[in-house]
Coordinates of C-alpha atoms in Angstrom, one line a residue:
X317 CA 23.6 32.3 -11.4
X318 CA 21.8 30.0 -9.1
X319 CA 18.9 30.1 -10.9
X320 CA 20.4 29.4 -14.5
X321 CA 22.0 26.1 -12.8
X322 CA 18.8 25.2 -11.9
X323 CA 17.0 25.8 -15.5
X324 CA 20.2 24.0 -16.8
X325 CA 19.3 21.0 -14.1
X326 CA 16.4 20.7 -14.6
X327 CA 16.5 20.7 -18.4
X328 CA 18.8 17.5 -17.9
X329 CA 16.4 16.2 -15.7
X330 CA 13.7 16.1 -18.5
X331 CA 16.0 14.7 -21.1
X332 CA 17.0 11.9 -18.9
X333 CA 13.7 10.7 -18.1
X334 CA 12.7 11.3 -22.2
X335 CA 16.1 9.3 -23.8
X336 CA 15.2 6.2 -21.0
X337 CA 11.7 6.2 -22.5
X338 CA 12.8 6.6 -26.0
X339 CA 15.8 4.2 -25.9
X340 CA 15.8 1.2 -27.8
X341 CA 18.1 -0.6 -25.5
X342 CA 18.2 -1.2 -22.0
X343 CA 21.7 0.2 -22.0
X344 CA 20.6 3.4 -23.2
X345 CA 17.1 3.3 -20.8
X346 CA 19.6 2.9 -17.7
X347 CA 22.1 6.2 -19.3
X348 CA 18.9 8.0 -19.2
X349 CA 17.9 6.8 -15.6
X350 CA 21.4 7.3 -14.2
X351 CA 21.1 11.6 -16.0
X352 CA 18.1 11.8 -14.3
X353 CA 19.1 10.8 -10.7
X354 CA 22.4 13.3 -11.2
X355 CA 20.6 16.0 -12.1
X356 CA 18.1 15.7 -9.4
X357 CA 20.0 16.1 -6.6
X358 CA 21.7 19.3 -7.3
X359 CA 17.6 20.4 -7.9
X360 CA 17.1 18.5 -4.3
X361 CA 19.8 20.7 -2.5
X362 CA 18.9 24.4 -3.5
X363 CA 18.7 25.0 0.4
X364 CA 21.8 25.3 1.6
X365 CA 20.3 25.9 5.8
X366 CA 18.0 22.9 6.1
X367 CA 19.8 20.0 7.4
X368 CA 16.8 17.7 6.5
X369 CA 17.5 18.6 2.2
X370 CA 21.3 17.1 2.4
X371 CA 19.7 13.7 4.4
X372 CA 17.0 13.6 2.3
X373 CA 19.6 13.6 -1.4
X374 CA 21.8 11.4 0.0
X375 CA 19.1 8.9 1.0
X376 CA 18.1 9.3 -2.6
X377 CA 21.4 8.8 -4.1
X378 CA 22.3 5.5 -2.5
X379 CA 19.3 4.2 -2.7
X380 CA 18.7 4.9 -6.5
X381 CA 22.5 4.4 -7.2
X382 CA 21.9 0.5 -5.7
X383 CA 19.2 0.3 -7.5
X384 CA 21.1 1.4 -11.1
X385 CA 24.2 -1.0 -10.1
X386 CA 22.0 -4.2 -9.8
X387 CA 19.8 -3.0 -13.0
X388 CA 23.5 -2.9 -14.9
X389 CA 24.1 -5.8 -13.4
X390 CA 20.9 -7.3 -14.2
X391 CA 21.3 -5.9 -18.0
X392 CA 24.9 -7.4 -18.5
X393 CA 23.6 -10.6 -17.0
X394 CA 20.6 -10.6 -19.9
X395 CA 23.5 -9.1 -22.7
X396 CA 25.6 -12.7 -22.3
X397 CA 22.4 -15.0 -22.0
X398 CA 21.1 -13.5 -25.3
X399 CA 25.0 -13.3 -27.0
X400 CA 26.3 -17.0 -26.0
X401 CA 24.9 -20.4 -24.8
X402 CA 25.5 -20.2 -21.1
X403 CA 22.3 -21.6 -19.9
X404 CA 20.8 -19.0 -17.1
X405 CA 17.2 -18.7 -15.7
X406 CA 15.8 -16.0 -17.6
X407 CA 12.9 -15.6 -15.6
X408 CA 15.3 -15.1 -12.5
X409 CA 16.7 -12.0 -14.5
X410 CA 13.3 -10.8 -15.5
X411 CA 12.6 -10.9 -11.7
X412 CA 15.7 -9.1 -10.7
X413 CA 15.1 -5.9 -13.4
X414 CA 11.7 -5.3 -12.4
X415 CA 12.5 -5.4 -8.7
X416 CA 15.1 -2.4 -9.4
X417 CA 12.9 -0.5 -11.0
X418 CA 10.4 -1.0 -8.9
X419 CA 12.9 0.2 -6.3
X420 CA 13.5 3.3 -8.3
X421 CA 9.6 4.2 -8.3
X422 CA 9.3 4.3 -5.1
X423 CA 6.6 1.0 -5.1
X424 CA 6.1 -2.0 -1.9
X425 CA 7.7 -3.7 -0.5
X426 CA 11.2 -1.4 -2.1
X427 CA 8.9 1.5 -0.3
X428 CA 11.0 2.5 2.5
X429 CA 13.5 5.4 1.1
X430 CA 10.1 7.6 -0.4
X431 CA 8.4 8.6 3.1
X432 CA 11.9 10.0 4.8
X433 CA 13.3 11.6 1.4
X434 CA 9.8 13.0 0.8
X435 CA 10.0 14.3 4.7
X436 CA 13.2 16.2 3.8
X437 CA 12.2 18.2 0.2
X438 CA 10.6 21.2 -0.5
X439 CA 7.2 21.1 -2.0
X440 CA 7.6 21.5 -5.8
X441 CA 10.9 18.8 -5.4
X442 CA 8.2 16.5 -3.5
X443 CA 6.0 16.9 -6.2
X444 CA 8.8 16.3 -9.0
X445 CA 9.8 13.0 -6.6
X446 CA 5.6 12.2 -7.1
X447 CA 5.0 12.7 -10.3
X448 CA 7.7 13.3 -13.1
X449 CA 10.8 11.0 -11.2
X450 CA 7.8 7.3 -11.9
X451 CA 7.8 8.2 -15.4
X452 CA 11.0 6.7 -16.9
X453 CA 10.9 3.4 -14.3
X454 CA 7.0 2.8 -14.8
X455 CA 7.5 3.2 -18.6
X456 CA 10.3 0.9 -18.2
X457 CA 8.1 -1.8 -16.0
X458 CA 5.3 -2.0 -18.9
X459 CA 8.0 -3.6 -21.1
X460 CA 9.3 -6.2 -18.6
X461 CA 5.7 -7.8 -16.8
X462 CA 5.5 -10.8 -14.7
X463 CA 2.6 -11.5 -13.3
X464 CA 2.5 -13.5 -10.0
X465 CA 5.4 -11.0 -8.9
X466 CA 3.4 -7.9 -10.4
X467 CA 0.3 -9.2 -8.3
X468 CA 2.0 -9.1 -5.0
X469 CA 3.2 -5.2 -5.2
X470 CA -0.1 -4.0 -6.2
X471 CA -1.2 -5.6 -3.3
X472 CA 1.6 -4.4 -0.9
X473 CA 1.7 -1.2 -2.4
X474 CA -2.5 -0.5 -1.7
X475 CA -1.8 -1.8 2.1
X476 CA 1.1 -0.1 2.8
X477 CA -0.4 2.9 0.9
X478 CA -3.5 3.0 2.5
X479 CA -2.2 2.1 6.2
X480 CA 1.1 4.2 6.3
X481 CA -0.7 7.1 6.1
X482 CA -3.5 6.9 9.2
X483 CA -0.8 7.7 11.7
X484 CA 1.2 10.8 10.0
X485 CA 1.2 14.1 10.9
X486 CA 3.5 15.2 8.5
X487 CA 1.9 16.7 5.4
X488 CA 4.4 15.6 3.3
X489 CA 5.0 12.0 4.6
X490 CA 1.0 11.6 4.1
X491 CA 1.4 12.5 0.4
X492 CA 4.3 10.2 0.0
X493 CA 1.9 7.5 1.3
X494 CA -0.4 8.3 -0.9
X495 CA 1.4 8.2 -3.4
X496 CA 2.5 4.8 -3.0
X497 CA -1.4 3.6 -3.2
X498 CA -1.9 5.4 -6.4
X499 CA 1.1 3.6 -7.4
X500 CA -0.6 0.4 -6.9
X501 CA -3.4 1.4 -9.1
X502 CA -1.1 2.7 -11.6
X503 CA 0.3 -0.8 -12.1
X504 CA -2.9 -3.0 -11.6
X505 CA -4.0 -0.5 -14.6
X506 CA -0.4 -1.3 -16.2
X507 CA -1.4 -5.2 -16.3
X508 CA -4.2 -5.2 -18.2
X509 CA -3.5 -1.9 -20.5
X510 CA -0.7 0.1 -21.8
X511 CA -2.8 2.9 -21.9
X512 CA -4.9 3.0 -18.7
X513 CA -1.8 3.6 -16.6
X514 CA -0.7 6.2 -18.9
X515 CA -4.4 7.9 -18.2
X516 CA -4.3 7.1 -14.9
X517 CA -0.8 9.0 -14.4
X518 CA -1.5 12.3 -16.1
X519 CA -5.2 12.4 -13.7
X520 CA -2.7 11.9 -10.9
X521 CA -0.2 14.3 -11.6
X522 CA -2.9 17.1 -12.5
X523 CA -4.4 16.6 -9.0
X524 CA -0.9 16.3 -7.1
X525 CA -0.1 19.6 -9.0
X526 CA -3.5 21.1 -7.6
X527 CA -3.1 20.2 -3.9
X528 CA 0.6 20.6 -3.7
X529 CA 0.6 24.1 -5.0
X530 CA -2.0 25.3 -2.4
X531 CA 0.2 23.4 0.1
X532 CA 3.3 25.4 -1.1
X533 CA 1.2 28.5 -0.8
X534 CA 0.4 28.6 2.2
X535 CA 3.4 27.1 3.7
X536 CA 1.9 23.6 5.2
X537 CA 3.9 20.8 6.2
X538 CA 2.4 19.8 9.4
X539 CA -0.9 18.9 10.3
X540 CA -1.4 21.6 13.5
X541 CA -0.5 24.3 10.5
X542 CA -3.6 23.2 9.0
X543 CA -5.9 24.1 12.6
X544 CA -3.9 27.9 12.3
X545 CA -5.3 28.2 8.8
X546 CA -8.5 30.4 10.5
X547 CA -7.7 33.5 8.8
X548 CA -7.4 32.0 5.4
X549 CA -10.2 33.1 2.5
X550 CA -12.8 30.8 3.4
X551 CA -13.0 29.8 -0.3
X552 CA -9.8 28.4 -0.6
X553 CA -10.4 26.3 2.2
X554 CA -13.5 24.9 0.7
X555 CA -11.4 24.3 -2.4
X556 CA -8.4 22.4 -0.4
X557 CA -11.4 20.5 0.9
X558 CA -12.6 19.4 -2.3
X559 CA -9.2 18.5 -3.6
X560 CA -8.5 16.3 -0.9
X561 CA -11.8 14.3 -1.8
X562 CA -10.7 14.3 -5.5
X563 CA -7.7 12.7 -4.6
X564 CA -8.6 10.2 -2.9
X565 CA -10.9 9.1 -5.9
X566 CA -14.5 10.1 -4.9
X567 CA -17.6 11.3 -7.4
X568 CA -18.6 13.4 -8.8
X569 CA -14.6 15.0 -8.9
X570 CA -11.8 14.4 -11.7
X571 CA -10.0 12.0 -8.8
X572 CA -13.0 9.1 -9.9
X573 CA -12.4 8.8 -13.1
X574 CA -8.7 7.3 -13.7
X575 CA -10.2 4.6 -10.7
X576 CA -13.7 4.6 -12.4
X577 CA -11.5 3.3 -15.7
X578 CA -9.3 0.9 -14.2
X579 CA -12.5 -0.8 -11.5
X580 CA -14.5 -1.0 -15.3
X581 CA -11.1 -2.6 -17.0
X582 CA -10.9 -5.4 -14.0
X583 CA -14.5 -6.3 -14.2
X584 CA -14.4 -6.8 -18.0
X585 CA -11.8 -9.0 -17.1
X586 CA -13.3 -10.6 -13.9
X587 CA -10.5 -10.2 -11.4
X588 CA -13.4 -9.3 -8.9
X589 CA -11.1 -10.1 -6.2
X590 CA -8.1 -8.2 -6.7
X591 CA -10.7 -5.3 -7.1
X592 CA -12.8 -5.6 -4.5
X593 CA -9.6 -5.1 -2.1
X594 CA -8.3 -2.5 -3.9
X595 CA -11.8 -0.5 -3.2
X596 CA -11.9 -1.2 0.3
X597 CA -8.0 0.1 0.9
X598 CA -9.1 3.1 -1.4
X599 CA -11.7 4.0 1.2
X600 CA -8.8 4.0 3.9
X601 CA -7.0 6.7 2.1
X602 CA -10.3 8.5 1.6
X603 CA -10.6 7.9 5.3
X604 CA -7.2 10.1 6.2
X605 CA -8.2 12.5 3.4
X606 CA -11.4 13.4 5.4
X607 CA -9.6 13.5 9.1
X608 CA -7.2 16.2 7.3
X609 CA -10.3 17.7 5.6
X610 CA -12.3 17.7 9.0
X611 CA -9.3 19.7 10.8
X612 CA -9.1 22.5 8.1
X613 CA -12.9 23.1 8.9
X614 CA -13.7 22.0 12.5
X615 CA -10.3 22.6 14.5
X616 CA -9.5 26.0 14.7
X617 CA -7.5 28.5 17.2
X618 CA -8.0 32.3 17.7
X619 CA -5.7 34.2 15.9
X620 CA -5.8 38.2 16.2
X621 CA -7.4 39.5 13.4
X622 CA -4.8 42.1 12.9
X623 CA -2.4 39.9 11.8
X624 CA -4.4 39.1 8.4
X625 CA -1.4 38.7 5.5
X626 CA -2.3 38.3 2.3
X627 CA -0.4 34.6 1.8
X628 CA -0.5 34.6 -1.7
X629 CA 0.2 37.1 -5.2
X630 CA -1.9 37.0 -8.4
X631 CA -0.1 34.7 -10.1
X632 CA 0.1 31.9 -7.8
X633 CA -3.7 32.7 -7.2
X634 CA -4.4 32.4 -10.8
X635 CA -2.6 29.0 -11.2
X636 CA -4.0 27.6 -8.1
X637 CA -7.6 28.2 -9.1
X638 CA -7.0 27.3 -12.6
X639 CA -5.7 24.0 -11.1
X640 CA -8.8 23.4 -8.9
X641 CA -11.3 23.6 -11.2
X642 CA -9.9 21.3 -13.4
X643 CA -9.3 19.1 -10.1
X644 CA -12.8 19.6 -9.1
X645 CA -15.0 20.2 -12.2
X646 CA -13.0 17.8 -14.6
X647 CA -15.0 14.9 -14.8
X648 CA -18.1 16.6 -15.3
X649 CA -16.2 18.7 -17.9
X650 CA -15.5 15.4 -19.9
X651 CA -18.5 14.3 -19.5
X652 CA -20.3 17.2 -21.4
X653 CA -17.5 17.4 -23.8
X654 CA -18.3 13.6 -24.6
X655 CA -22.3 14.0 -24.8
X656 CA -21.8 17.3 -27.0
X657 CA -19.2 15.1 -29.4

């Protein structure tokens, strides 16, 4: 029964996201935002022992519930300048729609809710919090760009991004933080073009998917699990290895390309600056990719070799290695692909 409720959640949870994008008012964008935050949380709270789910939802739910009642507000507050003469500061409103939906995502400085509801979720919630949850707002932001305001958060969201992280031992705050620097890519990509950050996101979510899934696997969540991981195949540490480096965006891996396009859109359109910090707080990230990468090679304890489990079934297996090599061997892959063509 449990399980049906879930499909039946999680169906809504699609559909939400889907009428918000496909709405062609911003009455009907925030009915599809407001399905898709009450049909997360039921998804959020499938464990009824951990302590750390329930904090974690309810975190959510206020905070994305604020954020809804101030983007209705915002939206009736656009309805009567547009239907009447009452003289209002449009820009002010403009201002006040993208900072809620900014809020939603999850972007700087409306950061500080994603790290400790991250903390409390399972892995494939985290993931659906990463990847599927920034569709709807993000799709939402392209439409409504200002760009002074715009300029700051991308900056924010690379420094807090990129400096949040250094200290973590928690697996799954580090991805959170992570994912609040890719966020700042995906929107200095949204400011230039509509279909860079759409690029951009997919490449994201593909190697999210591929790290997360070996994460789940092997039940990490803390950085000491990582220096127990001595009796795993040695293979699929070299592979977590390698996905950690695609991540964090470096050649020859699928993780440099999405950066690759956005670095060649900015210097078509000479915004060197803005670049050339986004690069150095890219190598920051890369920098705490490495230090997790280092401790799955160098750092390990004795373990009796007795106690060797096989962690993982066939299926998973075949899904995790699937996902790798398109992590790992994607760019290359569209390379060929686009010398053959």
């Amino acid at each position: 029964m449990k399980k049906i409720s879930n499909n039946i959640f999680f169906i809504m949870l699609i559909s939400g996201s889907l009428i918000t994008i496909s709405a062609n008012s911003w009455l009907g964008a925030w009915m599809g935002l407001e399905i898709n935050l009450l049909s997360f949380i039921p998804l959020m709270n499938e464990s009824k022992k951990n302590l750390m789910t329930s904090e974690s939802s309810l975190k959510y739910f206020l905070v994305q519930a604020f954020a809804s009642s101030i983007l209705l507000f915002a939206i009736i507050l656009m309805m009567m300048f547009f239907n009447s003469n009452w003289m209002m500061n449009n820009n002010f409103n403009n201002l006040l729609v993208l900072s809620t939906l900014l809020l939603k995502s999850g972007a700087a400085p409306f950061h500080f809710w994603f790290p400790g509801v991250m903390e409390g979720l399972s892995w494939i919630n985290g993931l659906i919090l990463m990847t599927w949850q920034k569709i709807a707002p993000l799709m939402l932001i392209s439409y409504n760009l200002n760009y002074n305001f715009f300029l700051f958060t991308i900056l924010f969201s690379m420094i807090i991004g990129a400096f949040g992280g250094l200290n973590q031992t928690s697996l799954r705050k580090l991805m959170a933080f992570s994912s609040i620097n890719h966020l700042g890519w995906m929107l200095l990509a949204m400011m230039n073009n509509e279909l860079l950050w759409m690029t951009y996101f997919i490449l994201y979510s593909i190697l999210s998917i591929s790290i997360i899934l070996m994460f789940n696997n092997f039940k990490l969540f803390h950085f000491n699990q990582i220096f127990n991981l001595s009796m795993m195949n040695p293979y699929m540490k070299f592979f977590m290895f390698l996905n950690l480096l695609s991540l964090g965006g470096l050649p020859p891996f699928l993780g440099f390309l999405p950066k690759w396009l956005v670095i060649q859109n900015l210097v078509e359109m000479n915004q060197m600056f803005i670049l050339f910090i986004a690069v150095c707080l890219t190598l920051v990230t890369l920098y705490y990719y490495l230090r997790m990468s280092y401790s799955i090679y160098m750092l390990n304890y004795n373990k009796n070799s007795w106690l060797l489990i096989n962690q993982h079934n066939n299926n998973n297996l075949t899904l995790i290695l699937t996902m790798n090599f398109i992590s790992i061997m994607g760019l290359l892959m569209i390379s060929l692909i686009f010398m053959i063509l």
